[in-house]
Coordinates of C-alpha atoms and ligand atoms in Angstrom, one line a residue:
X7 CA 46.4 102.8 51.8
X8 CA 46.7 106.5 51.7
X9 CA 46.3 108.8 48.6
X10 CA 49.5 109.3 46.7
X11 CA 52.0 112.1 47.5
X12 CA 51.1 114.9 44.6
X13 CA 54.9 115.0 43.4
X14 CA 55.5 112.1 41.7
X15 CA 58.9 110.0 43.1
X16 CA 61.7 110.8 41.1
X17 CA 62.5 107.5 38.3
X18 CA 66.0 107.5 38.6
X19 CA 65.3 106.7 42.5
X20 CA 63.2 103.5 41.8
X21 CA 65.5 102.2 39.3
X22 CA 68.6 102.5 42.0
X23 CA 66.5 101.1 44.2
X24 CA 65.4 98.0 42.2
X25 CA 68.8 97.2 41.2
X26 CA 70.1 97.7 45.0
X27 CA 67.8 95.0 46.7
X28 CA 67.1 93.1 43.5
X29 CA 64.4 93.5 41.8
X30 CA 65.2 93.9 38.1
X31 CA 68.4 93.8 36.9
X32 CA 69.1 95.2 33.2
X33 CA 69.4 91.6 30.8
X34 CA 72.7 90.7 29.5
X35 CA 74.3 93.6 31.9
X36 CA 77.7 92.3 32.1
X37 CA 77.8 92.6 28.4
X38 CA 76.5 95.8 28.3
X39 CA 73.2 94.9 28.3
X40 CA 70.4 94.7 25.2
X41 CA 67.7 97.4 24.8
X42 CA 64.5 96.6 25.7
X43 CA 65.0 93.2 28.0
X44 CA 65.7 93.1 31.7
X45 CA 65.6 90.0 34.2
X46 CA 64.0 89.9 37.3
X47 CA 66.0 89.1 40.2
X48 CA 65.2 87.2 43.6
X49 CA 62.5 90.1 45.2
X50 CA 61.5 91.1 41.7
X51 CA 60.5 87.4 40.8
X52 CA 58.8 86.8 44.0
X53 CA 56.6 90.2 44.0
X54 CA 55.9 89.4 40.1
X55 CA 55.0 86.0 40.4
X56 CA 52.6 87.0 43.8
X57 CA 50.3 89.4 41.1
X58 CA 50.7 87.0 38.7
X59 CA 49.3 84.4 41.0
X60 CA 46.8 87.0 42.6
X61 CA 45.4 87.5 38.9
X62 CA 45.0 83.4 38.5
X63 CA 43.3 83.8 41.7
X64 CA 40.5 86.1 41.6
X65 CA 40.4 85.2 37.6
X66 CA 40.5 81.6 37.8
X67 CA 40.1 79.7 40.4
X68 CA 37.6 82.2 42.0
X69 CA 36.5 84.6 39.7
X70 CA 33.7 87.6 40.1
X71 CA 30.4 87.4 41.2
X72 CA 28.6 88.3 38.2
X73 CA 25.6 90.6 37.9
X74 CA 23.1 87.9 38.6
X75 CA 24.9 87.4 41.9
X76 CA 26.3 83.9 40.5
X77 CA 30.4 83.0 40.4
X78 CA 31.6 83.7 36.3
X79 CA 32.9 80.5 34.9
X80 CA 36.0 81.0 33.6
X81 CA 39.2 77.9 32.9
X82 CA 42.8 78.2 32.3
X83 CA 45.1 77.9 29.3
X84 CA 48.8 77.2 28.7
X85 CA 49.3 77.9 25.2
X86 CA 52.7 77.5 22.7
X87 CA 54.3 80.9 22.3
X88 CA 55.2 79.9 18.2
X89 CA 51.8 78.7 16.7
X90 CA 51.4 77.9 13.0
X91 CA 52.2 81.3 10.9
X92 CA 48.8 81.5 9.7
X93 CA 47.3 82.2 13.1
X94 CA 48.8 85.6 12.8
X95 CA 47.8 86.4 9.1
X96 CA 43.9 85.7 10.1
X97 CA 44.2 87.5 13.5
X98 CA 45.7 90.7 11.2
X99 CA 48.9 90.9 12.7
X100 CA 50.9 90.1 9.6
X101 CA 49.0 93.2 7.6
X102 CA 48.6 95.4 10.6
X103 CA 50.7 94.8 13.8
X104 CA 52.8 97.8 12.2
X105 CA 54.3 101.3 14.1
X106 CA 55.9 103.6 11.9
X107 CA 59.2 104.2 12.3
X108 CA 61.9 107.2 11.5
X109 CA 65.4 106.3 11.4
X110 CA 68.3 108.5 11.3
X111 CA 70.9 108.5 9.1
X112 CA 73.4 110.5 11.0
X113 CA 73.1 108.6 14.8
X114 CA 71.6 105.4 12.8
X115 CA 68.9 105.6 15.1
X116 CA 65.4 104.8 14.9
X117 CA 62.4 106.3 16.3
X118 CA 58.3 105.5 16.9
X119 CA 57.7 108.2 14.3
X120 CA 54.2 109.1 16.8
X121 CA 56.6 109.6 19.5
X122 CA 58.2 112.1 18.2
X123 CA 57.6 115.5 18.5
X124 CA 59.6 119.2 17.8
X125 CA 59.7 122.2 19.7
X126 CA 58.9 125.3 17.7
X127 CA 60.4 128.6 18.0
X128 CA 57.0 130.8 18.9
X129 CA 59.2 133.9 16.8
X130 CA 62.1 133.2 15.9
X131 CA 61.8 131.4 12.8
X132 CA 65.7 131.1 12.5
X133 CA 66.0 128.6 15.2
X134 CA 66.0 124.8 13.9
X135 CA 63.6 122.5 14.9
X136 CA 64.5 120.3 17.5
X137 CA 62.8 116.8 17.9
X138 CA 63.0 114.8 21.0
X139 CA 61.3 111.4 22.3
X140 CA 57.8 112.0 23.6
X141 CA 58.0 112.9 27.9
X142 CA 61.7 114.5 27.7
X143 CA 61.1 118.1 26.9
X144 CA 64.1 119.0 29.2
X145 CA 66.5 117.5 26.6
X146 CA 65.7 120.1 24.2
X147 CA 66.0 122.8 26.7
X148 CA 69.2 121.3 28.0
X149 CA 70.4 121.2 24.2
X150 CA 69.5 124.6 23.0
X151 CA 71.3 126.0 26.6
X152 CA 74.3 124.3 25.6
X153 CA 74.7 126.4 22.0
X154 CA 74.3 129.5 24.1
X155 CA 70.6 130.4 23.4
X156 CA 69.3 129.8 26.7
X157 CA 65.9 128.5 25.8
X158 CA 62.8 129.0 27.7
X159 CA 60.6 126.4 26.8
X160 CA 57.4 128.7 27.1
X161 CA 58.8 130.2 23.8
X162 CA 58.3 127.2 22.2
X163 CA 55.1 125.5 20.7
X164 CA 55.4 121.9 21.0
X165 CA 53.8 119.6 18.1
X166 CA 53.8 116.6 16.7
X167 CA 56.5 115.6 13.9
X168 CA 53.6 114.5 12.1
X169 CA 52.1 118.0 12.1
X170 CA 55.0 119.4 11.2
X171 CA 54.9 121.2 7.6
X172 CA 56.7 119.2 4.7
X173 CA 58.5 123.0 3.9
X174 CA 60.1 122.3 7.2
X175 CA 61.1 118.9 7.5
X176 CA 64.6 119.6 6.4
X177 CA 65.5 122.1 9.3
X178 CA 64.3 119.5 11.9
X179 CA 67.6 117.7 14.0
X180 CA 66.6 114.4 15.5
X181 CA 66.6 113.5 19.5
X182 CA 70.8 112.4 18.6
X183 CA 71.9 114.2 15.6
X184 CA 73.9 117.2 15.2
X185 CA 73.0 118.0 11.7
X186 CA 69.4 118.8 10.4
X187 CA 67.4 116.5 7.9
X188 CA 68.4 113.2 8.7
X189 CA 65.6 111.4 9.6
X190 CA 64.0 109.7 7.2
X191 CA 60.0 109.6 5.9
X192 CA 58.2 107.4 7.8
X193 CA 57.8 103.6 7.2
X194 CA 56.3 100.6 8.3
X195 CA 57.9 98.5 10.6
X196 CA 56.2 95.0 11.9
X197 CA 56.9 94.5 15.7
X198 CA 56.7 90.8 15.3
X199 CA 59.8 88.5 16.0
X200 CA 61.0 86.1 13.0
X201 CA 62.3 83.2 13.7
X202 CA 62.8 79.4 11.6
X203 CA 61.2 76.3 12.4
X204 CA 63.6 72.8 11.8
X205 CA 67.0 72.8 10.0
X206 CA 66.2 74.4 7.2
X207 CA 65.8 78.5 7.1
X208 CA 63.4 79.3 4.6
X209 CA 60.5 81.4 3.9
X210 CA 58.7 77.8 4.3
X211 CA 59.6 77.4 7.9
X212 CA 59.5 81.3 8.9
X213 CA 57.6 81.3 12.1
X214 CA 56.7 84.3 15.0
X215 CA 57.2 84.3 18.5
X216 CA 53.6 85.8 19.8
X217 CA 53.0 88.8 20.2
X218 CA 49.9 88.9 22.3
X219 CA 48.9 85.6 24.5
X220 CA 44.8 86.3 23.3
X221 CA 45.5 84.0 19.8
X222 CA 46.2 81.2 21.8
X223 CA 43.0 81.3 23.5
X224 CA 40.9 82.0 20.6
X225 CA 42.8 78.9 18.5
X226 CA 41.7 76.6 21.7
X227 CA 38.3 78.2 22.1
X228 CA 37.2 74.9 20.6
X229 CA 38.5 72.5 22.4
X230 CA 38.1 74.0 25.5
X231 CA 34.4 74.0 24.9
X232 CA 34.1 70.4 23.3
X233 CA 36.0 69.2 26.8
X234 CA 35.0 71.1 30.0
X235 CA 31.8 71.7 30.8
X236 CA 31.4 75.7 29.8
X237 CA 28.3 77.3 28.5
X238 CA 28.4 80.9 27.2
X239 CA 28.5 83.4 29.0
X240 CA 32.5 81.7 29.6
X241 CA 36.2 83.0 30.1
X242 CA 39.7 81.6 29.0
X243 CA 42.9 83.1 30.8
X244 CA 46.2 83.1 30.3
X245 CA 49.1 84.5 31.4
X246 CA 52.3 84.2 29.8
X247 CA 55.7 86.2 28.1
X248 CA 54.5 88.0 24.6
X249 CA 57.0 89.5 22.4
X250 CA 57.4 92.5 20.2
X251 CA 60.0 94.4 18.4
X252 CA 59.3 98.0 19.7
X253 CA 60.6 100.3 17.8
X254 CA 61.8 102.6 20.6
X255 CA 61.8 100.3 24.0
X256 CA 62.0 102.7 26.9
X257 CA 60.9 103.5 30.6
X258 CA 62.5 101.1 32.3
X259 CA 60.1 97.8 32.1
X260 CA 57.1 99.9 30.4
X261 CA 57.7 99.2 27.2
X262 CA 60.2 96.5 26.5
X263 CA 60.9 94.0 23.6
X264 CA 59.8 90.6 26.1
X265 CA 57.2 91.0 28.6
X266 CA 54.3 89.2 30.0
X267 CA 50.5 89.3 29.7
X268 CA 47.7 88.2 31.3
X269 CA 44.7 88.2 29.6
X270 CA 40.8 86.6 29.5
X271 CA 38.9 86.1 26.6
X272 CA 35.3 86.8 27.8
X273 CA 33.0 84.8 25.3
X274 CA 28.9 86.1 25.5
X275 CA 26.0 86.2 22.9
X276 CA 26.4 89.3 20.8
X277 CA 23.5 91.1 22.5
X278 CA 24.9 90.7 26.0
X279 CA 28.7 92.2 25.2
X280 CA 27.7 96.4 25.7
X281 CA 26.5 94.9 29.7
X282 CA 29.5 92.7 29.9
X283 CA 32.0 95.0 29.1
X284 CA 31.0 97.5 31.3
X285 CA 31.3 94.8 33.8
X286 CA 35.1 94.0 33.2
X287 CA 36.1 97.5 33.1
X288 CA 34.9 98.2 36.3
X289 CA 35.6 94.4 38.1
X290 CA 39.3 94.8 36.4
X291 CA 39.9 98.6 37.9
X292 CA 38.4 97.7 41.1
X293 CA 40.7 94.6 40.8
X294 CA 44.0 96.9 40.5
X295 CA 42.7 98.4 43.8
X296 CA 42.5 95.5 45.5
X297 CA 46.1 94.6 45.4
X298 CA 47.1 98.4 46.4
X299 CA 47.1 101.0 43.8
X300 CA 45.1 103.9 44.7
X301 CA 42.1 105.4 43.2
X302 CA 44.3 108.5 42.8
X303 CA 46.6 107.0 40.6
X304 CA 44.0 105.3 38.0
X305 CA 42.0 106.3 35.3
X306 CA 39.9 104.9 32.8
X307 CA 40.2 106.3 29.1
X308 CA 38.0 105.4 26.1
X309 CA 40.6 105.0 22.8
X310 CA 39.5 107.4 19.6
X311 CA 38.5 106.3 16.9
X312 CA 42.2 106.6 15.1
X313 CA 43.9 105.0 17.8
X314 CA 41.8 101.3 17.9
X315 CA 43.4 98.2 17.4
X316 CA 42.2 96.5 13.7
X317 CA 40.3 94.1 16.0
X318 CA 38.7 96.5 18.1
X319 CA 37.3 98.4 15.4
X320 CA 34.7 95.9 14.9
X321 CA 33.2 96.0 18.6
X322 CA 32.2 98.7 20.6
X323 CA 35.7 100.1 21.5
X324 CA 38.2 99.9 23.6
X325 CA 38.9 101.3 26.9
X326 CA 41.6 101.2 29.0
X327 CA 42.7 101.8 32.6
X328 CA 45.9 103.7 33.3
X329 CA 48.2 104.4 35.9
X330 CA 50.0 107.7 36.9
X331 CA 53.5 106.4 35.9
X332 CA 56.7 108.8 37.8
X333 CA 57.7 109.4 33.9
X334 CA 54.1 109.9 32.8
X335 CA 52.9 112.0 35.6
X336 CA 51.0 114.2 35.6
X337 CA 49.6 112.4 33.2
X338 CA 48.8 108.1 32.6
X339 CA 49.9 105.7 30.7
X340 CA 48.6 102.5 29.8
X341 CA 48.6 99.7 32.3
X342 CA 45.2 97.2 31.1
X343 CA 43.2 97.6 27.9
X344 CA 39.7 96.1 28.0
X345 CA 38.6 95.5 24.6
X346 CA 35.4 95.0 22.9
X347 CA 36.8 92.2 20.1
X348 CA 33.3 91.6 18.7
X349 CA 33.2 88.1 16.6
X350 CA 36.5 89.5 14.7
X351 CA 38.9 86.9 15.9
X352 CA 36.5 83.8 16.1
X353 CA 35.2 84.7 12.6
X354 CA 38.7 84.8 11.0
X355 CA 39.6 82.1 12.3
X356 CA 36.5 80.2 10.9
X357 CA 37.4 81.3 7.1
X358 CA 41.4 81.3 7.6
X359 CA 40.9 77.5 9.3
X360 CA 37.5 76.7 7.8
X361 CA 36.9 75.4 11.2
X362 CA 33.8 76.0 12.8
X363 CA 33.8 78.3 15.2
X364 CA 30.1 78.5 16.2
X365 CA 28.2 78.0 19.2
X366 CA 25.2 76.1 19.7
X367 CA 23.1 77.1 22.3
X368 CA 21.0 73.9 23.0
X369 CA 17.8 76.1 24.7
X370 CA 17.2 78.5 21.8
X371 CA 18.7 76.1 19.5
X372 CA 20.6 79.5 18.0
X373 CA 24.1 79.2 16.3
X374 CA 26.1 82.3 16.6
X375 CA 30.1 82.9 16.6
X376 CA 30.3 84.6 20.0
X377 CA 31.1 88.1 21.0
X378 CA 34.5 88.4 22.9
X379 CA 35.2 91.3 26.1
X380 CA 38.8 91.0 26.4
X381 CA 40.6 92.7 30.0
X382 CA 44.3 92.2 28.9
X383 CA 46.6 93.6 31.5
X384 CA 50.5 93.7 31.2
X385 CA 51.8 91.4 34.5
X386 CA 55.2 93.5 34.1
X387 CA 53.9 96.8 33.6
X388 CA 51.7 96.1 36.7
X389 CA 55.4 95.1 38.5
X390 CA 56.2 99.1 37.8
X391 CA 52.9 100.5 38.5
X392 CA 53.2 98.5 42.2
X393 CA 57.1 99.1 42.6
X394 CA 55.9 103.0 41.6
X395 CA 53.1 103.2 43.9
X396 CA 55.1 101.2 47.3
X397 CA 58.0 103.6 46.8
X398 CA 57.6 106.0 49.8
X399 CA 60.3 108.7 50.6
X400 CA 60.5 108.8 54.4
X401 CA 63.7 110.9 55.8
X402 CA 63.1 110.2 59.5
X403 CA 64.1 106.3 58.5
X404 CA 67.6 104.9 58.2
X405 CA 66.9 103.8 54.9
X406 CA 65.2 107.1 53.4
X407 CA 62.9 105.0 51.9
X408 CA 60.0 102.0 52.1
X409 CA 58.5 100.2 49.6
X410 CA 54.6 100.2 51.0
X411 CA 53.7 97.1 49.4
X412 CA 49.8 95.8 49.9
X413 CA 50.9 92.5 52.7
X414 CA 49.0 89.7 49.8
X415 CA 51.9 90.9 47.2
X416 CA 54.6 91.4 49.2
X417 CA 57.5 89.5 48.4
X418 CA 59.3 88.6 51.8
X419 CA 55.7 88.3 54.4
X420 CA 58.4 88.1 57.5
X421 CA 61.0 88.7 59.5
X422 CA 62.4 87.4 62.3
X423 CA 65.5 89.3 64.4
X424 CA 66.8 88.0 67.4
X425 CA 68.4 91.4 69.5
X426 CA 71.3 89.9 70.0
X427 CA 73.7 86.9 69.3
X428 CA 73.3 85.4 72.4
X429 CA 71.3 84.8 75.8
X430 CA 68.8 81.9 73.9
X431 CA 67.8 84.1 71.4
X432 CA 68.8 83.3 68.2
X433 CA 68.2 79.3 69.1
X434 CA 64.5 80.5 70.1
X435 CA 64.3 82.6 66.7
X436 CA 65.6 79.8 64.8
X437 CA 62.7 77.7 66.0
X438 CA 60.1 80.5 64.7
X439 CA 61.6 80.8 61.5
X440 CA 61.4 77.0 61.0
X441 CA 57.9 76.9 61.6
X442 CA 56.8 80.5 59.9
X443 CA 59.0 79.5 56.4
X444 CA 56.8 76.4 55.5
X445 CA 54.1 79.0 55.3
X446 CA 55.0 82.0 53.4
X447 CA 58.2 83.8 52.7
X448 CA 60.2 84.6 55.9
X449 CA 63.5 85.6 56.6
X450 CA 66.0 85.2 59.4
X451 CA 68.5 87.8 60.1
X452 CA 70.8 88.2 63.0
X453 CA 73.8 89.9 61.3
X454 CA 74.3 93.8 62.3
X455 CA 72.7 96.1 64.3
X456 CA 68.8 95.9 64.6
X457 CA 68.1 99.1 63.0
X458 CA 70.4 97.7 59.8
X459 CA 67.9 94.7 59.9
X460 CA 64.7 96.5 59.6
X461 CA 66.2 99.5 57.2
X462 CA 66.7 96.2 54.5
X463 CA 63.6 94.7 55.7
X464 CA 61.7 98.5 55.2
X465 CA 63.3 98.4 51.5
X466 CA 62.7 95.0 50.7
X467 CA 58.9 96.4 51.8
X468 CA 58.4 93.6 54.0
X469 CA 55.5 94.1 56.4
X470 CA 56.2 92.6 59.7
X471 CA 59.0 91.9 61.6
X472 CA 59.1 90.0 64.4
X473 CA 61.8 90.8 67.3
X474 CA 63.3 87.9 69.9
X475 CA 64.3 90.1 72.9
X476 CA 65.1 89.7 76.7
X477 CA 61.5 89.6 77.3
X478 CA 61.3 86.9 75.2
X479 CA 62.9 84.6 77.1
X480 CA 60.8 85.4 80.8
X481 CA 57.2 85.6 79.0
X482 CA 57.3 83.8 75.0
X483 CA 55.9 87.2 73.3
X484 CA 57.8 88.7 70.9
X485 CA 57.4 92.5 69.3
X486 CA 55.9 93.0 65.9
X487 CA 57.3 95.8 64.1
X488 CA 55.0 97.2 61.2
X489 CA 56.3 98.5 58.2
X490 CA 54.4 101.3 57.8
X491 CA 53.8 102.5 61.7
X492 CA 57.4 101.3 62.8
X493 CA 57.5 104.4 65.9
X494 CA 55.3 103.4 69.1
X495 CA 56.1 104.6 72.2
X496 CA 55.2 100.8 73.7
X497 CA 55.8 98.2 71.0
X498 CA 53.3 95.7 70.3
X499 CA 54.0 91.9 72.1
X500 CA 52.0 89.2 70.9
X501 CA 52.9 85.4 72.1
X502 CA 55.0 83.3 70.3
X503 CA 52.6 80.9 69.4
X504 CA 50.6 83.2 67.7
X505 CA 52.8 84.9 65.0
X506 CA 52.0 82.7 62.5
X507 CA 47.9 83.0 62.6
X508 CA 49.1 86.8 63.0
X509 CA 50.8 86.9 59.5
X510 CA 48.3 84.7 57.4
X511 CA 45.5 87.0 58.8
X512 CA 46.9 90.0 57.9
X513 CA 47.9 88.8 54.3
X514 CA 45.2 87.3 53.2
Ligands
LIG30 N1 45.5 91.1 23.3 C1 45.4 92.5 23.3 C2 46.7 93.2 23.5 O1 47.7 92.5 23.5 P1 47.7 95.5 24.1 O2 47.1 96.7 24.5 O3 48.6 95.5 22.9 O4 46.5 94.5 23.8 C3 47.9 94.5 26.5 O5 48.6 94.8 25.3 C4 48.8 95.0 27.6 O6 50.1 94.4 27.5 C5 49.0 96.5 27.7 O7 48.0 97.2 28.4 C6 50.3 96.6 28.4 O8 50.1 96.5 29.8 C7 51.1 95.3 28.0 N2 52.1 95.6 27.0 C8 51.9 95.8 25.7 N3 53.0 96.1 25.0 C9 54.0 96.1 26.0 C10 55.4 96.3 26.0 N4 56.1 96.5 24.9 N5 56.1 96.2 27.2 C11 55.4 95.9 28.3 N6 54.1 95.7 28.4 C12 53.4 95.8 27.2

């Protein structure tokens, strides 16, 4: 694939788009909706559940050569998404699965207080302080215009609420208030959903819905390795829906209050972890490539110090990989951490359970608790980063726009048009699309003019279409339109009999 356009495509563009052909719809919509949750309609499920199964693929069922030039070994795991509330007091989410949070008491809204920031007046010392949401400077500029003060937002310094002097706290308006000082001093807020266990609802029978798929694994690293055949250096995968209660869910599917995960928990003796997590960082960028975001649009970023998880701060770090969002660009946001867990999870565990969690290596006759490299990527933030990177403005096409998605991920592989509604055609059609759909995804369109046909294939992204013309019917070859090269001056024929081999070759 080619190198991404430098200006990034406009947000609002994608989100039309995605509700137009169906790919996410907002949840609840026809009630107004809910903040943070959307649904993914009949493209969107398709395209999420083909990265989802790509993941499995080149996770589980054929994972990495590793540096010794042998396959990894790494197993599957379904796991419950409520587990006893204990498993998140030992893994620290209890204590420390906190954001601090603002709220205000004029707009009773409430903010990520680290999101927040205020533009500064470099002079005038008059002018309040306005805060907005992290990303949306243009609302402050558009606020200040509309009180006639025409702002220009090189006059203003931009900083952190947090850095903001206590002197001036009361002069600051928030992101939807009129009046200045109403948002509170920041407090703790835990992201975890609450729910009750049985009939009764008690403190007793409290319980959480997860908010990271990893505890599962770590809870059945036992039993995986008293039942399959796994020898450390191993991996356990999942991929699943977590849940958290952001404070401030926004852009779009990037940060919402359901999503899903996949994740592998890479277990390795302690003094082999530095080599393997090199190794995931790299295998799980290069991985991103694979199934078509560009080099371009990726980055790999090494968290500070202050910004680790609690259970990273007792490995070597974390790093993670991020995409050029439309809303981050030109900067990245996060689309995979790969963490370096150390024995932090296994070992609570151990005293929380007193189960134990050791591993006995029969060579060396060692015991240890093993080391853990964890790549945990979000499945629906990679949806957005794909949907964000296939979205390709194109003004000589009917549609104005294709979505350039890599042929293994596409949702619909196929199409199959017969020119018109008559002459044999659509009865010869008919007989492709009854062999290509026990396949892969195909469709079968004869409704409207051709060029209607491929402008909703073109948004739908799919990469070949496969025409059923006069020529057709004297010589069985039918033209194959390509997505992404649709205008040749002689359109490529290939026999009927060989459209299917055509597809699975080019998709694979
Ligand atoms: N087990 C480690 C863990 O959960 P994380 O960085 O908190 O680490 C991993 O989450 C990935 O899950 C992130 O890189 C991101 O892609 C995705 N993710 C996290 N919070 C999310 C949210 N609120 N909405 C969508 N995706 C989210």
């Amino acid at each position: 694939m080619s190198e991404p356009a430098l200006v990034p495509i406009p947000m609002e563009d994608l989100v039309s788009l995605c509700k137009r052909r169906g790919f996410i719809f907002p949840a609840s919509e026809i009630y107004g909706g809910i903040n943070g949750f959307w649904d993914y309609g009949p493209l969107g499920i398709e395209l999420k559940n083909n990265i989802r199964d790509a993941w499995w693929n080149d996770m589980v069922r054929c994972p990495p050569i590793g540096p010794d030039g042998e396959p990894l070994s790494i197993v599957g795991l379904d796991s419950s998404i409520i587990q006893n509330p204990r498993v998140w007091e030992a893994s620290g989410h209890v204590a420390g699965f906190n954001d601090p949070m603002v709220d205000c008491r004029e707009s009773r809204a409430r903010y990520r207080y680290d999101h927040l920031y205020v533009l500064q007046h470099k002079t005038k010392s008059e002018l309040p302080l306005f805060a907005f949401l992290e990303g949306d400077p243009d609302y402050v500029a558009k606020k200040l215009k509309k009180q006639g003060r025409g702002a220009k937002l090189e006059e203003f310094d931009t900083l952190a609420l947090a850095d903001v002097d206590d002197s001036l706290r009361p002069r600051v308006i928030g992101p939807d208030a009129k009046e200045p000082g109403t948002l509170t001093e920041p407090r703790q807020f835990n992201l975890m959903f609450k729910t009750y266990v049985g009939a009764i609802q008690d403190e007793d029978s409290a319980a959480f819905l997860r908010p990271e798929t990893a505890q599962g694994i770590f809870l059945n690293y036992k039993n995986v390795l008293d039942t399959s055949r796994v020898k450390i250096p191993f991996g356990i995968a999942q991929i699943g829906k977590a849940f958290r209660n952001e404070v401030t869910p926004r852009n779009y599917i990037f940060r919402s209050r359901e999503f899903e995960q996949m994740e592998m928990e890479w277990f390795c003796a302690p003094e082999d972890a530095r080599k393997w997590y090199e190794f995931w960082c790299n295998a799980r960028k290069e991985w991103w490539k694979s199934i078509g975001l560009t080099e371009g649009n990726l980055k790999m970023r090494s968290h500070d110090q202050d910004e680790l998880a609690h259970y990273a701060k007792e490995g070597a770090g974390t790093f993670d990989i991020e995409y050029r969002f439309p809303f981050t660009a030109p900067g990245y946001g996060e689309l995979e951490g790969v963490a370096h867990r150390g024995n932090f999870d296994l070992t609570q565990h151990q005293t929380h359970s007193k189960t134990k969690l050791e591993y006995f290596e029969p060579e060396t006759k060692a015991r240890f608790v093993p080391h853990v490299i964890e790549p945990a990527a979000g499945l629906s933030r990679g949806v957005l980063a794909i949907l964000s990177e296939a979205f390709t403005p194109d003004s000589d096409r009917p549609s104005g726009v294709y979505m350039k998605f890599h042929p293994r991920i596409a949702p619909i592989k196929a199409a199959i048009f017969p020119l018109v509604k008559k002459d044999g055609m659509p009865e010869t059609a008919q007989k492709l699309y009854m062999d290509l759909r026990k396949k892969f995804p195909t469709q079968f369109d004869v409704k409207q003019t051709i060029g209607k046909r491929y402008a909703r294939m073109d948004e739908a992204g799919t990469p070949f279409c496969f025409a059923i013309d006069d020529v057709t019917m004297k010589d069985q070859t039918v033209t194959v339109r390509h997505r992404d090269t649709p205008r040749v001056d002689v359109p490529e024929r290939i026999s009927l009999d060989k459209v299917a081999r055509y597809v699975t070759d080019h998709i694979s």
